[in-house]
XYZ file of C-alpha atoms in Angstrom:
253
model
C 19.883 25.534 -13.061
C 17.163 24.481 -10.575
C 18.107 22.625 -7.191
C 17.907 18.320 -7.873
C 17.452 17.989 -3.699
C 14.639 20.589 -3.573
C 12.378 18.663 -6.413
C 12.112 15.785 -3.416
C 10.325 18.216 -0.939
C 6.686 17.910 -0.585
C 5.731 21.330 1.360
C 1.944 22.533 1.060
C 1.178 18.783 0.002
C -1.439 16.878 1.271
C -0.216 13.072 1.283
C -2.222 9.945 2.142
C -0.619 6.903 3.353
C -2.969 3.564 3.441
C -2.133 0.796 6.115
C 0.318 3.774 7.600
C 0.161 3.112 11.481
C 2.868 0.812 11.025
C 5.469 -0.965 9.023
C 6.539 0.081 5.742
C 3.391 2.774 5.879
C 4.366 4.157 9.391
C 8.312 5.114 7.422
C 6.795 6.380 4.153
C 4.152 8.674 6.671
C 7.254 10.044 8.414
C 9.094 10.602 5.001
C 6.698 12.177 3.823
C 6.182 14.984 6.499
C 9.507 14.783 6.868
C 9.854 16.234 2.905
C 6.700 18.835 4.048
C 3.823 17.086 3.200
C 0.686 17.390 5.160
C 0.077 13.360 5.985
C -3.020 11.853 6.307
C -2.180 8.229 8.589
C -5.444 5.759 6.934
C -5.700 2.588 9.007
C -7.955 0.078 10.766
C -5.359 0.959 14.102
C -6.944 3.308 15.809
C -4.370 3.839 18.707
C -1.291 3.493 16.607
C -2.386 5.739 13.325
C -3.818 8.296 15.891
C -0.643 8.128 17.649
C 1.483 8.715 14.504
C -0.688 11.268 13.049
C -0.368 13.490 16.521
C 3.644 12.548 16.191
C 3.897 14.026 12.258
C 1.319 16.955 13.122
C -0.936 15.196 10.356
C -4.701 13.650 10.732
C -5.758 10.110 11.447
C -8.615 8.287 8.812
C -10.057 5.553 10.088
C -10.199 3.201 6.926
C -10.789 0.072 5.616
C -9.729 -0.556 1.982
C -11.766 -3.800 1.766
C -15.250 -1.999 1.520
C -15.172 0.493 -1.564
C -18.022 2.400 -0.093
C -16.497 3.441 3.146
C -13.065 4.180 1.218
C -15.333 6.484 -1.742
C -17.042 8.095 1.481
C -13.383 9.247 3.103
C -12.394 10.379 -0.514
C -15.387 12.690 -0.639
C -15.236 13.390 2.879
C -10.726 14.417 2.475
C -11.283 16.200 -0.639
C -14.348 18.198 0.751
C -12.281 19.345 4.283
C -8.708 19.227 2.244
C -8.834 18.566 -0.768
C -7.988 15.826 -3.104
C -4.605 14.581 -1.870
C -1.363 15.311 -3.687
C -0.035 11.881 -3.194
C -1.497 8.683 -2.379
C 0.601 5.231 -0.996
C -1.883 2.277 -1.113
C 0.060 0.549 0.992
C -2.241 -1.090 3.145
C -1.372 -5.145 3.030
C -1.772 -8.918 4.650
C -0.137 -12.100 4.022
C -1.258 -15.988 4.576
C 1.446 -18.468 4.306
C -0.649 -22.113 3.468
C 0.158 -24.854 1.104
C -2.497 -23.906 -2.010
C -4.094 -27.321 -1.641
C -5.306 -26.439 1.737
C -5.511 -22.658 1.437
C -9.453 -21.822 2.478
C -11.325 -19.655 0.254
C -11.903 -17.371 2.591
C -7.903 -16.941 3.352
C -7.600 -16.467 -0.434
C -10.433 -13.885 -0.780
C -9.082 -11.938 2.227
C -6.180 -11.473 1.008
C -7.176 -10.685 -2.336
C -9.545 -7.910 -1.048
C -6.966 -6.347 0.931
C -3.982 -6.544 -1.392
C -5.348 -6.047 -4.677
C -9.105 -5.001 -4.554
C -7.982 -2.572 -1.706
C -5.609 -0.815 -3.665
C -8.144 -0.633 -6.445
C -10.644 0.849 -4.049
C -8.404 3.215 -2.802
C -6.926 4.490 -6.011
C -9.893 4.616 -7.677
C -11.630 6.922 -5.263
C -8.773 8.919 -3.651
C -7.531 9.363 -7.755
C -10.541 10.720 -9.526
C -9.699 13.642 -7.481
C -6.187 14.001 -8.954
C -7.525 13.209 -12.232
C -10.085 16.276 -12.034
C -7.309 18.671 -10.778
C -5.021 17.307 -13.315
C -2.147 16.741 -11.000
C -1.058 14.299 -8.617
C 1.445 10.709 -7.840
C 0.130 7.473 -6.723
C 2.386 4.709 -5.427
C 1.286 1.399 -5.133
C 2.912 -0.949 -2.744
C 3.453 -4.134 -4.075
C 6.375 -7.308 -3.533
C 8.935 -8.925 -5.665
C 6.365 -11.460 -4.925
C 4.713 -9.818 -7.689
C 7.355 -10.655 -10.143
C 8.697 -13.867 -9.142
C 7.601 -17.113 -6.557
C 9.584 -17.170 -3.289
C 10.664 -19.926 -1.343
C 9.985 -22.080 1.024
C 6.864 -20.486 2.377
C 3.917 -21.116 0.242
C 1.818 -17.720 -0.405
C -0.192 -18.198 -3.683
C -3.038 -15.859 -3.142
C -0.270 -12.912 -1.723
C 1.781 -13.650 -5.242
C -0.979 -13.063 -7.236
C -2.362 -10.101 -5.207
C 0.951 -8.756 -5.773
C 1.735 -9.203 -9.375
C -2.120 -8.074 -10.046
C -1.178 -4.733 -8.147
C 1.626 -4.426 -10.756
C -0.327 -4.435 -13.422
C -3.061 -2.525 -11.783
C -0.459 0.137 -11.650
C 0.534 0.026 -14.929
C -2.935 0.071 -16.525
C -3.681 3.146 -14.371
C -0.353 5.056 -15.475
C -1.546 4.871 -18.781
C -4.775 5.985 -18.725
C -3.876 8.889 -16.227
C -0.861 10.261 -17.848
C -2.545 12.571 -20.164
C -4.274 13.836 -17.409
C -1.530 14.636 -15.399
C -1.186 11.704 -12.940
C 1.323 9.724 -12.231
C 1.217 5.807 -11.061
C 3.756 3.557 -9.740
C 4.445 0.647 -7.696
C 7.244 -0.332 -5.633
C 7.775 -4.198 -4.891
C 10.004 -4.835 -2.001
C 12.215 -7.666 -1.258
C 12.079 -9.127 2.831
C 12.061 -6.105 5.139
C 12.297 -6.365 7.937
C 8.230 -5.229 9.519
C 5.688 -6.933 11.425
C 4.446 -8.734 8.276
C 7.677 -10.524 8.010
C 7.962 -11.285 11.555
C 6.091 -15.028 11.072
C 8.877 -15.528 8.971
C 11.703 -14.047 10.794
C 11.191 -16.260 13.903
C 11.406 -19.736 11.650
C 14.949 -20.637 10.520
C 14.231 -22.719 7.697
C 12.313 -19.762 6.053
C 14.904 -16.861 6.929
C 18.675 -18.667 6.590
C 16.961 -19.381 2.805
C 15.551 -15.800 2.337
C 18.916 -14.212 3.769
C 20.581 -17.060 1.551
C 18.839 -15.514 -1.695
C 19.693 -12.375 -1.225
C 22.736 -10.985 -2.464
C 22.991 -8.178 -0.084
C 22.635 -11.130 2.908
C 20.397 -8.797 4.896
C 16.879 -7.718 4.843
C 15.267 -4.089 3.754
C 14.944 -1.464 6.471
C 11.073 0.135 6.329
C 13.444 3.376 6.114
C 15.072 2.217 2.677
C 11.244 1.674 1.064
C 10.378 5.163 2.130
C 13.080 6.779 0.244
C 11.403 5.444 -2.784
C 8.621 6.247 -1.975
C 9.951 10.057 -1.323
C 11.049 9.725 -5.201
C 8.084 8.172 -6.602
C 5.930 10.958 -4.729
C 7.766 14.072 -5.549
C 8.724 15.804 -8.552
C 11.993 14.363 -8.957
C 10.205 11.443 -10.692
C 8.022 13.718 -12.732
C 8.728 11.566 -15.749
C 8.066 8.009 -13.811
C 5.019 6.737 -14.619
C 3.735 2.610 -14.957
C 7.313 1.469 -13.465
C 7.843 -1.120 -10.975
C 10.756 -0.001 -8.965
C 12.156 -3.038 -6.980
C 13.835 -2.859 -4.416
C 15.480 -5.515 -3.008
C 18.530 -6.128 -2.369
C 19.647 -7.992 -5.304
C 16.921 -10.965 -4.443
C 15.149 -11.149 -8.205
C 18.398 -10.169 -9.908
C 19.583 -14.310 -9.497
């Protein structure tokens, strides 16, 4: 009978980690090497994904998943010196908290380029490499925002970033499968990261979030990577189109 705890290692894999300087990225890049992947740290922070990359032993990409051509050019560029990668987290994310009524529409299309058109970008490109090897996991970053509205802060265009990214997901699992490459998403519940820091410092928005959440605490970046371990290695080799949440209980109410 084969070893469950070895199907989570990652050794002689090449993994590549979107938004990964810091955050929810940074844990799922040390995960990830941790398992014995080779990780590539993708970012638009220079000083902190070089500095992470040097930490893991892995490479830093300068990268920014709003402009398709730059992200196609690092595909090429990756798959030429390395190969296509093994795994890919499109993780990279914003937020803008504004009432919708006075949301700009340049607020809305930023965050709609980074959170949903960037993960297309970057799945599309870094994928087709996967898909011509015939091998390969993607996880998608997304929220519980993606499934349900949260409350009080307002956050329109990040909800429907985030519930596009689901179904992005999905629609890539199934036409992938057959060639041999897997696609998820994980949607997290409040974690506690930089992104969530706005939030953190204003009462009225964190008593309610802590409130909502039947575990009464938020996510450590540590408790997303795990998932992210799972999603990534072979001990999800039947996994495919799922939205794992994870978070703490909030979207079970």
């Amino acid at each position: 009978m084969p070893d469950g705890t070895s199907q989570f290692g990652l050794p002689g894999r090449l993994a590549l980690v979107t938004g990964g300087a810091k955050g929810i990225g940074a844990a799922i890049g040390r995960t990830l090497a941790a398992a014995g992947a080779r990780v590539i740290v993708a970012d638009i922070d220079e000083a902190a994904g070089t500095a992470l990359a040097q930490d893991l032993g892995g490479l830093f990409l300068r990268l920014d998943v709003t402009k398709p051509q730059e992200v196609d050019a690092a595909a090429r560029r990756t798959a030429a010196e390395h190969g296509a990668p093994d795994v890919v987290v499109a993780n990279a994310g914003i937020v803008h908290n504004a009432p919708s009524v006075e949301l700009r529409t340049q607020d809305w299309a930023r965050v709609i380029d980074v959170n949903l058109s960037g993960v297309f970008h970057t799945c599309r490109a870094f994928g087709a490499g996967m898909v011509e090897r015939g091998s390969g996991s993607v996880v998608c970053i997304s929220s519980m925002c993606g499934e349900i509205v949260v409350w009080p802060q307002p956050q329109a265009a990040y909800n429907a970033a985030k519930a596009g990214v689901n179904l992005l997901a999905k629609s890539l699992a199934v036409e992938w499968a057959a060639r041999g490459v897997r696609v998820n998403a994980i949607a997290p519940g409040y974690t506690a990261t930089e992104l969530t820091l706005a939030g953190r410092s204003r009462p009225e928005w964190y008593d309610t979030w802590i409130d909502r959440t039947p575990m009464h605490r938020l996510g450590e970046p540590q408790e997303i990577a795990n998932c992210a371990l799972f999603l990534a290695s072979d001990a999800s080799s039947f996994v495919t189109g799922t939205v794992l949440t994870v978070d703490g209980g909030y979207t079970a109410l």
